[in-house]
Amino acid sequence: MNISDIETILNAHSAGSIPTDEAAAKLRNLSYEDIGYARIDHGRASRQGFPEVIFGQGKTPDQITGIFEKLIPRSPNVLITRTTPEVFGQIRNIFTDAEWHESAAMIRVVRDTTDLGLGEISVCTAGTSDIPVAEEAALTAEAMGNRVQRIWDAGVAGIHRILGERERLQNSRVVIVVAGMEGALPSVVGGLVAVPVIGVPTSIGYGASFHGLAALLGMLNSCASNVTVVNIDNGFGAGFAASLINRK
Amino acid sequence: MNISDIETILNAHSAGSIPTDEAAAKLRNLSYEDIGYARIDHGRASRQGFPEVIFGQGKTPDQITGIFEKLIPRSPNVLITRTTPEVFGQIRNIFTDAEWHESAAMIRVVRDTTDLGLGEISVCTAGTSDIPVAEEAALTAEAMGNRVQRIWDAGVAGIHRILGERERLQNSRVVIVVAGMEGALPSVVGGLVAVPVIGVPTSIGYGASFHGLAALLGMLNSCASNVTVVNIDNGFGAGFAASLINRK
Amino acid sequence: MNISDIETILNAHSAGSIPTDEAAAKLRNLSYEDIGYARIDHGRASRQGFPEVIFGQGKTPDQITGIFEKLIPRSPNVLITRTTPEVFGQIRNIFTDAEWHESAAMIRVVRDTTDLGLGEISVCTAGTSDIPVAEEAALTAEAMGNRVQRIWDAGVAGIHRILGERERLQNSRVVIVVAGMEGALPSVVGGLVAVPVIGVPTSIGYGASFHGLAALLGMLNSCASNVTVVNIDNGFGAGFAASLINRK
Amino acid sequence: MNISDIETILNAHSAGSIPTDEAAAKLRNLSYEDIGYARIDHGRASRQGFPEVIFGQGKTPDQITGIFEKLIPRSPNVLITRTTPEVFGQIRNIFTDAEWHESAAMIRVVRDTTDLGLGEISVCTAGTSDIPVAEEAALTAEAMGNRVQRIWDAGVAGIHRILGERERLQNSRVVIVVAGMEGALPSVVGGLVAVPVIGVPTSIGYGASFHGLAALLGMLNSCASNVTVVNIDNGFGAGFAASLINRK
Amino acid sequence: MNISDIETILNAHSAGSIPTDEAAAKLRNLSYEDIGYARIDHGRASRQGFPEVIFGQGKTPDQITGIFEKLIPRSPNVLITRTTPEVFGQIRNIFTDAEWHESAAMIRVVRDTTDLGLGEISVCTAGTSDIPVAEEAALTAEAMGNRVQRIWDAGVAGIHRILGERERLQNSRVVIVVAGMEGALPSVVGGLVAVPVIGVPTSIGYGASFHGLAALLGMLNSCASNVTVVNIDNGFGAGFAASLINRK
Amino acid sequence: MNISDIETILNAHSAGSIPTDEAAAKLRNLSYEDIGYARIDHGRASRQGFPEVIFGQGKTPDQITGIFEKLIPRSPNVLITRTTPEVFGQIRNIFTDAEWHESAAMIRVVRDTTDLGLGEISVCTAGTSDIPVAEEAALTAEAMGNRVQRIWDAGVAGIHRILGERERLQNSRVVIVVAGMEGALPSVVGGLVAVPVIGVPTSIGYGASFHGLAALLGMLNSCASNVTVVNIDNGFGAGFAASLINRK
Amino acid sequence: MNISDIETILNAHSAGSIPTDEAAAKLRNLSYEDIGYARIDHGRASRQGFPEVIFGQGKTPDQITGIFEKLIPRSPNVLITRTTPEVFGQIRNIFTDAEWHESAAMIRVVRDTTDLGLGEISVCTAGTSDIPVAEEAALTAEAMGNRVQRIWDAGVAGIHRILGERERLQNSRVVIVVAGMEGALPSVVGGLVAVPVIGVPTSIGYGASFHGLAALLGMLNSCASNVTVVNIDNGFGAGFAASLINRK
Amino acid sequence: MNISDIETILNAHSAGSIPTDEAAAKLRNLSYEDIGYARIDHGRASRQGFPEVIFGQGKTPDQITGIFEKLIPRSPNVLITRTTPEVFGQIRNIFTDAEWHESAAMIRVVRDTTDLGLGEISVCTAGTSDIPVAEEAALTAEAMGNRVQRIWDAGVAGIHRILGERERLQNSRVVIVVAGMEGALPSVVGGLVAVPVIGVPTSIGYGASFHGLAALLGMLNSCASNVTVVNIDNGFGAGFAASLINRK
């Protein structure tokens, strides 16, 4: 639907030919804004309290800032993932209070900090090198109104490290586990807790890790039944899904 | 830990050398029963209200019934997945009220039907051939105390079929989407709802589906951010994880 | 070389106007020109109204311009695909009116703009990042005498975006659908229209997209029966095949 | 959409609150019939002159006959693909004039034989073993109102065999090329004709053919620009897409 | 053939007690016996105290018994791996005291039970279904003169099960860990012990386990540095290598 | 059809002894015989002294015997590869002296035993289980007029076995090496001889052999420069190519 | 476990509430030091005489030096693998006597040179290009108290090169074999010696070596039973495991 | 080292002219020269008239020149493959008449130009981009004493281009066919000639060519029986093997 469609609905409503609730319903399922290289889906994010999100990879800086300018007047919280310091330079010119998160390569605007969660979200990593992906998850979950606790470098080869965090994990509402190499940590964590676990395989490793394939297959074949999986290095998706699970 | 370890704890407790809460804590994290070919993890299921589950594939009928006999006195609900009518013949001799679910190849005992869910779980399939995997998910979720609604054969090539179910989907607490071939349905459903979606790729297809690989990769690369994924044909895992998400 | 050409030679030979060895040579040499590093197939393109096409990738700039110089006197329209601004600099010295298309990395000469199509060709993308591949398809189709309409960023996670274009799609003679990640859009479009759909998987994505493999497998397994597929990122091939389908 | 939705539209129409053309439009895009294990998309096939098609693989005989019974009163032509003589036994009890095609494993009902094509469709195979897949394509195209010519066993290792058919190929409106092993025939045919070519890789071969993967990759990488590809062994899809290309 | 054998021949030759051509023949023939379809390498096994081993898969029953008849007079211990009850029937006719091990599909002759090990070898499995492969390892190690302790069904999703065996594992000289699905157990065991760990991936699992590939990749990418890996389901190789490590 | 055949037709045509359309027909039809399901390429085999070959796999028994009946009057030697005892039963009814080779699953007619080779062809296997593929190579080479020496079970783990055959190998004109599992034998043999080596990977192995992929990749990456490779289990192709290399 | 947990144990011990041996046991299995981005597992390395090891790849220079500063006061020997000259520049500022090993890209501190081995460890390579990985193995084994002999460039295509080293290999306690391309050397060496062989596939090669996959699969399918395998290019892991095998 | 060398040593030893330990040393050392990072196999190349070859990739410039200095005094012809202009700069300082071949990235010394071939070797490419690999083959074959004819850019999509070269191909003793993308040309050429064909897949292509995998699989599955295959981009190996086939 393009902008003229939206205007048709608004005019019909203001002319009294359709009632308010019908106009709202129409807009809820149909609205987007076409700016040529992108169709921005305002309706979805604004109606559900989600932050607006721009996936930066594969877009030109001008496309990113063009979309950002459309989003910032409507949404209190905005994320730009997989982006660069150069883009941040341009974004800061548009909106001074944008944050740059180096490790996650993310730009973030957080103006609404309402707590929307039933409980806490824990984010664990198997190793130090997995932290950037885990930070993407954590920053996303925070921007979506959650309290997040971070547990870094607790891989299975030193099993006492994750066992030492058992209590914190068991008190979480959902746990995100980020691991490369053999990707075994979600299975162990899954066996320790009675809540949903989201596994995030990372591309950390070499040789037969095949850029995260080993970790991905490991998590998909987890012998713990409460583990679901997202794409390799997809910290954002894990943070997003965990936020929906934790939503009041 | 073997049974003598458990006895040591019990004796220490009864002798007063460790207090009750300490004994309980020890048992909660440590207990299992070793019957030679299997170590049955009673503690976990019984303390959390989960049904006991036996993964049937790869076990001999005698191993399955041997484990079942240990479970049935302790757990009100028991599932045996990926099993056969022959095993069901043996199980019925042990416990008359066991149910046989042909399409999912599952044996089920459900004695506790308490509703434990915050809302409803929807289970959708893209095609008719995906129903067995979807039934495994649905039967699991029911056994774990959830209300389940089934939506079969609503694949994306006739998009109005899933759009016609939009309202039911939007009112669910979590949606399980089961699809083979290109595995596109979770992305479409993910874009329609504001709740977690669990994608279950199936091995339905031929040629370049590579036994479910195409659907699996499709779901992992979903452009909808609320989709997480389980193993190919893993209806049980999807039902289990959905139940935890929906747990009050 | 077509059958009538062969008969012409046979008849000339039988009439004695050309000797046997010359007939053999003609049969061998007529239809291409050997310039050492390339055998240019003039016959085919000139007789069928196709533009001449140079696939730029893997050729040196000198090879590209060498071939271009042979083509430009014979063919009104010429395309150089997968090339660079540097090559464009050299080409412009040879032929001033050549166009440079940045997003598709294509050089184009269009001197014949006759409309050769039965109807319109629609080119859609799932995301903003897929536009370069889609532009390659659109520019090719235009150079081959077609009217093209572009529909960008209408992926399945916001299904109303493509549904809003249903009418335009249904009025097309053929639809090209360009998508990365899970590659689900061709299935949805295929279900909406009663014309051939050509799916173009792109390498847009990360992790388990495996450089476009996920999208490719998705499209090959499409549950819509009117979808055929070309190589990953092969916008040119899609534009070419669509033009033949649309040829009067 | 379920049946009550359809009734709502019909009642509104009969009550005069929506005009006939609007009711028709609504039904055209929305209608299907839900029979539990399947949602039959009557609207699409009946309005476009397509035969109804049941993909037999993965469905129980009862599901196939159940769907068939719903289709046969509405559609003159019906196909059941990838099925068995056993199913044919059941189908013949429902509809006596159904045909059984052993080599393609297809059941076919053809009551409407109107010629709907602009020209002829050629179907070629590289080898004798590819004939079953090619027959599936040919039978489908015939059921969709096309004249089909069959060219069997003309693989590239004896190149004169396909060259001997050049004229017939060049006079076709579209060519389907079916090949296993290295899948090279579509490239050669593509270079001989100026019409669209649809490549169908087959699983014929052994060892490093990897069940058709070699042929599939070969066709996707064709150096002939007019080749598009369908799934391995997907004769039906090729016949279907070719029919749309050839549609008047 | 070791270096001293070569010197013996050289000296005999130089002393003139054997002519040049005979010396050459000895050098060529000494160390194996050619029976047409097999060259039996007697030298190696007999001189090093290894059992003779026949890999049964892919050999006809007559070939197996033919080789067995050559081995049994020379070697006290003989193993036939990956074989069948039918072959056992034939073997028992040749040598009455051969043992049949159903779970490992192995025939075994053990006449020399000398303890050759420095310590004990532990063999663990992640699940009940992994026992056959583990038994192949254990039976091999026993036949090679080792004491073996078996620890079945101690997978990582119930981490207390393997932790409960920590002391036994730490007192072993080498540990074999057999696991399918995600193959995570070797990493955990590797972190608990200071001895070599041999990981044996099994083909137990389904879907994205890809017949053991997931477990194999998991073990190869183990974050525990003391883990080496053998082929999928290669219990024999693990038992063999562990025996060499444990050799006094 | 070779160039002199073409010239003969051209000259006959130019001399007026055949009309144009007949010349065209001859050019098209001369070199193969179309029997519906197969186009038999008589010209090639008969003029070059090759045996006629029917690849049995994927053809029905009737197709095989139908093709055989066309070949047997024209060609002294005929091979049917990858076939069955059942087909042999039918073939023997047509031609009594056909041979059945159980291990290679090949039917063979050899009436012309002229020696066409420059030297001998050696065929080696790494193991006993590789013999069937090696026999296919050896039987093919013999039928094509070569002397063949067989060297079975000389794999690299007992390196003295192949070293003991060094002289025979070095005196061959070409060596075929057949190996499964890691496929290392061609590299070793390649380093021992100064003649071409053809590696034939076999599907013998299990687990990470992936049906011969490991052996195939091993041979393709051989560090010996004189090794070329054919498809997995393609003994026929190796025997055929070796015969051409050895052709006087 | 964090540092306060360690303090609790120490205080309890000093207060006399737990005896010394119990405190030691607790610390042995539980201790690590949490420095935010890493949990350093001091207990394991210090109690077993292993060097401390930092896997450099994927860590920032500041993270590496931060961990190094924690390790150097406690451990006589420290390794930093897969690192850079830049990191070495920073490390040398902290500890002057650190060594830089260019070919292995390793930083090493060796202050304890006690011989801990039963015998010698041999490290072989197939080619010159495999030396960097082999050096990583050799340097690791030396740092763990072993005598190491290096045998470079002895690949199977010139089999006399490795045969010439047979005696040295047979006198080793364990052999590490490093090879790229087809990875055949471990099988040959495995057949020559009666000790454990660790195969290290390398990414040396091109084309169908697929970055070491060919060598990896080759080694996993070794026909020599004493070969176990580590990840592609994992010289460190091979050196570590070999050291444990050789440990007195 | 060949068998006569061994006998010479044995006889010298038996005659007492060399002692036992010296005989052993000769047997071990005669045939290669150990320069630390490489064992140069002089014996093989010098006695057989092959050029010495250094595979440049993965070796440092100093290693390459170090080996070159050892080779140049002994061998009239020397090749350095996969190298760089920088290395050529160093080589020219050692030997002034070395040639640099830009397109093949090869350094070549040819001092012996004796014709060693039975006939001519043809080298064809499918496209212009395949020329560098083909040049590597051609330059190698020339250095090994062969006459070579080059046929560039004759791919199957313009089949008349290769048909036009039929006569030259049929008069060759062996044909090398170099092709990327779908790799179909070897099958077509194989069907045209009665001599051995060596297929060289190249990494030319994009998307689903997967760096040459598509071409490799295509060639391995060739329906022409006279095609054998070498590694992707392995022009050198093809030229080497062709030279042995053509050797008088």
PDB file of N, CA and C in Angstrom, chain B residues 82-124:
ATOM      1  N   ARG B  82       8.574 -41.077  18.188  1.00  0.00           N
ATOM      2  CA  ARG B  82       9.232 -41.813  17.106  1.00  0.00           C
ATOM      3  C   ARG B  82       9.288 -43.312  17.408  1.00  0.00           C
ATOM      4  N   THR B  83       8.125 -43.889  17.610  1.00  0.00           N
ATOM      5  CA  THR B  83       8.085 -45.292  17.964  1.00  0.00           C
ATOM      6  C   THR B  83       7.153 -46.036  17.003  1.00  0.00           C
ATOM      7  N   THR B  84       6.784 -47.251  17.329  1.00  0.00           N
ATOM      8  CA  THR B  84       6.087 -48.109  16.380  1.00  0.00           C
ATOM      9  C   THR B  84       4.872 -48.772  17.027  1.00  0.00           C
ATOM     10  N   PRO B  85       3.946 -49.264  16.202  1.00  0.00           N
ATOM     11  CA  PRO B  85       2.809 -50.015  16.752  1.00  0.00           C
ATOM     12  C   PRO B  85       3.278 -51.215  17.571  1.00  0.00           C
ATOM     13  N   GLU B  86       4.399 -51.825  17.187  1.00  0.00           N
ATOM     14  CA  GLU B  86       4.886 -52.989  17.929  1.00  0.00           C
ATOM     15  C   GLU B  86       5.216 -52.593  19.366  1.00  0.00           C
ATOM     16  N   VAL B  87       5.921 -51.486  19.506  1.00  0.00           N
ATOM     17  CA  VAL B  87       6.231 -51.029  20.857  1.00  0.00           C
ATOM     18  C   VAL B  87       4.942 -50.717  21.604  1.00  0.00           C
ATOM     19  N   PHE B  88       3.991 -50.110  20.909  1.00  0.00           N
ATOM     20  CA  PHE B  88       2.716 -49.802  21.571  1.00  0.00           C
ATOM     21  C   PHE B  88       2.060 -51.075  22.104  1.00  0.00           C
ATOM     22  N   GLY B  89       2.176 -52.156  21.342  1.00  0.00           N
ATOM     23  CA  GLY B  89       1.637 -53.435  21.824  1.00  0.00           C
ATOM     24  C   GLY B  89       2.220 -53.819  23.172  1.00  0.00           C
ATOM     25  N   GLN B  90       3.529 -53.635  23.307  1.00  0.00           N
ATOM     26  CA  GLN B  90       4.177 -53.969  24.585  1.00  0.00           C
ATOM     27  C   GLN B  90       3.788 -52.995  25.688  1.00  0.00           C
ATOM     28  N   ILE B  91       3.730 -51.703  25.323  1.00  0.00           N
ATOM     29  CA  ILE B  91       3.423 -50.683  26.334  1.00  0.00           C
ATOM     30  C   ILE B  91       2.023 -50.887  26.895  1.00  0.00           C
ATOM     31  N   ARG B  92       1.074 -51.205  26.023  1.00  0.00           N
ATOM     32  CA  ARG B  92      -0.310 -51.403  26.476  1.00  0.00           C
ATOM     33  C   ARG B  92      -0.407 -52.542  27.483  1.00  0.00           C
ATOM     34  N   ASN B  93       0.487 -53.499  27.393  1.00  0.00           N
ATOM     35  CA  ASN B  93       0.493 -54.565  28.393  1.00  0.00           C
ATOM     36  C   ASN B  93       0.916 -54.061  29.765  1.00  0.00           C
ATOM     37  N   ILE B  94       1.717 -53.020  29.758  1.00  0.00           N
ATOM     38  CA  ILE B  94       2.195 -52.444  31.023  1.00  0.00           C
ATOM     39  C   ILE B  94       1.197 -51.443  31.563  1.00  0.00           C
ATOM     40  N   PHE B  95       0.639 -50.622  30.649  1.00  0.00           N
ATOM     41  CA  PHE B  95      -0.267 -49.563  31.093  1.00  0.00           C
ATOM     42  C   PHE B  95      -1.402 -49.456  30.076  1.00  0.00           C
ATOM     43  N   THR B  96      -2.567 -49.902  30.487  1.00  0.00           N
ATOM     44  CA  THR B  96      -3.680 -50.076  29.554  1.00  0.00           C
ATOM     45  C   THR B  96      -4.145 -48.785  28.892  1.00  0.00           C
ATOM     46  N   ASP B  97      -4.065 -47.666  29.598  1.00  0.00           N
ATOM     47  CA  ASP B  97      -4.671 -46.441  29.072  1.00  0.00           C
ATOM     48  C   ASP B  97      -3.744 -45.628  28.179  1.00  0.00           C
ATOM     49  N   ALA B  98      -2.617 -46.208  27.801  1.00  0.00           N
ATOM     50  CA  ALA B  98      -1.730 -45.491  26.881  1.00  0.00           C
ATOM     51  C   ALA B  98      -2.439 -45.277  25.546  1.00  0.00           C
ATOM     52  N   GLU B  99      -2.202 -44.106  24.938  1.00  0.00           N
ATOM     53  CA  GLU B  99      -2.830 -43.782  23.637  1.00  0.00           C
ATOM     54  C   GLU B  99      -1.804 -44.011  22.521  1.00  0.00           C
ATOM     55  N   TRP B 100      -2.294 -44.473  21.370  1.00  0.00           N
ATOM     56  CA  TRP B 100      -1.446 -44.596  20.187  1.00  0.00           C
ATOM     57  C   TRP B 100      -1.875 -43.557  19.153  1.00  0.00           C
ATOM     58  N   HIS B 101      -0.951 -42.678  18.762  1.00  0.00           N
ATOM     59  CA  HIS B 101      -1.243 -41.650  17.773  1.00  0.00           C
ATOM     60  C   HIS B 101      -0.523 -41.999  16.480  1.00  0.00           C
ATOM     61  N   GLU B 102      -1.263 -42.562  15.567  1.00  0.00           N
ATOM     62  CA  GLU B 102      -0.702 -43.106  14.333  1.00  0.00           C
ATOM     63  C   GLU B 102       0.087 -42.071  13.534  1.00  0.00           C
ATOM     64  N   SER B 103      -0.542 -40.897  13.309  1.00  0.00           N
ATOM     65  CA  SER B 103       0.105 -39.958  12.376  1.00  0.00           C
ATOM     66  C   SER B 103       1.437 -39.462  12.939  1.00  0.00           C
ATOM     67  N   ALA B 104       1.514 -39.271  14.259  1.00  0.00           N
ATOM     68  CA  ALA B 104       2.758 -38.773  14.844  1.00  0.00           C
ATOM     69  C   ALA B 104       3.672 -39.894  15.305  1.00  0.00           C
ATOM     70  N   ALA B 105       3.217 -41.139  15.198  1.00  0.00           N
ATOM     71  CA  ALA B 105       4.005 -42.290  15.653  1.00  0.00           C
ATOM     72  C   ALA B 105       4.400 -42.138  17.118  1.00  0.00           C
ATOM     73  N   MET B 106       3.443 -41.670  17.918  1.00  0.00           N
ATOM     74  CA  MET B 106       3.718 -41.361  19.323  1.00  0.00           C
ATOM     75  C   MET B 106       2.797 -42.164  20.245  1.00  0.00           C
ATOM     76  N   ILE B 107       3.375 -42.617  21.367  1.00  0.00           N
ATOM     77  CA  ILE B 107       2.579 -43.205  22.459  1.00  0.00           C
ATOM     78  C   ILE B 107       2.483 -42.158  23.553  1.00  0.00           C
ATOM     79  N   ARG B 108       1.304 -42.018  24.104  1.00  0.00           N
ATOM     80  CA  ARG B 108       1.110 -40.937  25.068  1.00  0.00           C
ATOM     81  C   ARG B 108       0.298 -41.422  26.252  1.00  0.00           C
ATOM     82  N   VAL B 109       0.730 -41.052  27.455  1.00  0.00           N
ATOM     83  CA  VAL B 109      -0.073 -41.237  28.663  1.00  0.00           C
ATOM     84  C   VAL B 109      -0.331 -39.847  29.232  1.00  0.00           C
ATOM     85  N   VAL B 110      -1.594 -39.486  29.349  1.00  0.00           N
ATOM     86  CA  VAL B 110      -1.935 -38.167  29.905  1.00  0.00           C
ATOM     87  C   VAL B 110      -2.909 -38.362  31.060  1.00  0.00           C
ATOM     88  N   ARG B 111      -2.394 -38.272  32.278  1.00  0.00           N
ATOM     89  CA  ARG B 111      -3.255 -38.396  33.459  1.00  0.00           C
ATOM     90  C   ARG B 111      -3.481 -37.064  34.144  1.00  0.00           C
ATOM     91  N   ASP B 112      -2.588 -36.138  33.920  1.00  0.00           N
ATOM     92  CA  ASP B 112      -2.731 -34.797  34.506  1.00  0.00           C
ATOM     93  C   ASP B 112      -3.066 -33.827  33.376  1.00  0.00           C
ATOM     94  N   THR B 113      -4.238 -33.235  33.425  1.00  0.00           N
ATOM     95  CA  THR B 113      -4.673 -32.353  32.335  1.00  0.00           C
ATOM     96  C   THR B 113      -4.814 -30.905  32.791  1.00  0.00           C
ATOM     97  N   THR B 114      -4.153 -30.553  33.896  1.00  0.00           N
ATOM     98  CA  THR B 114      -4.165 -29.155  34.364  1.00  0.00           C
ATOM     99  C   THR B 114      -3.737 -28.200  33.251  1.00  0.00           C
ATOM    100  N   ASP B 115      -4.455 -27.079  33.132  1.00  0.00           N
ATOM    101  CA  ASP B 115      -4.060 -26.065  32.140  1.00  0.00           C
ATOM    102  C   ASP B 115      -2.945 -25.202  32.729  1.00  0.00           C
ATOM    103  N   LEU B 116      -1.787 -25.268  32.129  1.00  0.00           N
ATOM    104  CA  LEU B 116      -0.614 -24.547  32.635  1.00  0.00           C
ATOM    105  C   LEU B 116      -0.256 -23.340  31.775  1.00  0.00           C
ATOM    106  N   GLY B 117      -1.047 -23.052  30.739  1.00  0.00           N
ATOM    107  CA  GLY B 117      -0.631 -22.049  29.776  1.00  0.00           C
ATOM    108  C   GLY B 117      -1.200 -20.669  30.018  1.00  0.00           C
ATOM    109  N   LEU B 118      -0.438 -19.654  29.586  1.00  0.00           N
ATOM    110  CA  LEU B 118      -0.926 -18.274  29.617  1.00  0.00           C
ATOM    111  C   LEU B 118      -1.976 -18.063  28.533  1.00  0.00           C
ATOM    112  N   GLY B 119      -1.816 -18.721  27.420  1.00  0.00           N
ATOM    113  CA  GLY B 119      -2.748 -18.537  26.306  1.00  0.00           C
ATOM    114  C   GLY B 119      -2.796 -19.783  25.454  1.00  0.00           C
ATOM    115  N   GLU B 120      -3.136 -19.594  24.189  1.00  0.00           N
ATOM    116  CA  GLU B 120      -3.218 -20.742  23.307  1.00  0.00           C
ATOM    117  C   GLU B 120      -1.958 -20.857  22.459  1.00  0.00           C
ATOM    118  N   ILE B 121      -1.667 -22.086  22.062  1.00  0.00           N
ATOM    119  CA  ILE B 121      -0.589 -22.333  21.114  1.00  0.00           C
ATOM    120  C   ILE B 121      -1.219 -22.733  19.790  1.00  0.00           C
ATOM    121  N   SER B 122      -0.847 -22.015  18.708  1.00  0.00           N
ATOM    122  CA  SER B 122      -1.313 -22.408  17.374  1.00  0.00           C
ATOM    123  C   SER B 122      -0.243 -23.231  16.686  1.00  0.00           C
ATOM    124  N   VAL B 123      -0.677 -24.292  16.011  1.00  0.00           N
ATOM    125  CA  VAL B 123       0.230 -25.097  15.203  1.00  0.00           C
ATOM    126  C   VAL B 123      -0.292 -25.088  13.770  1.00  0.00           C
ATOM    127  N   CYS B 124       0.521 -24.565  12.834  1.00  0.00           N
ATOM    128  CA  CYS B 124       0.119 -24.476  11.421  1.00  0.00           C
ATOM    129  C   CYS B 124       0.994 -25.397  10.586  1.00  0.00           C
TER     130      CYS B 124
END
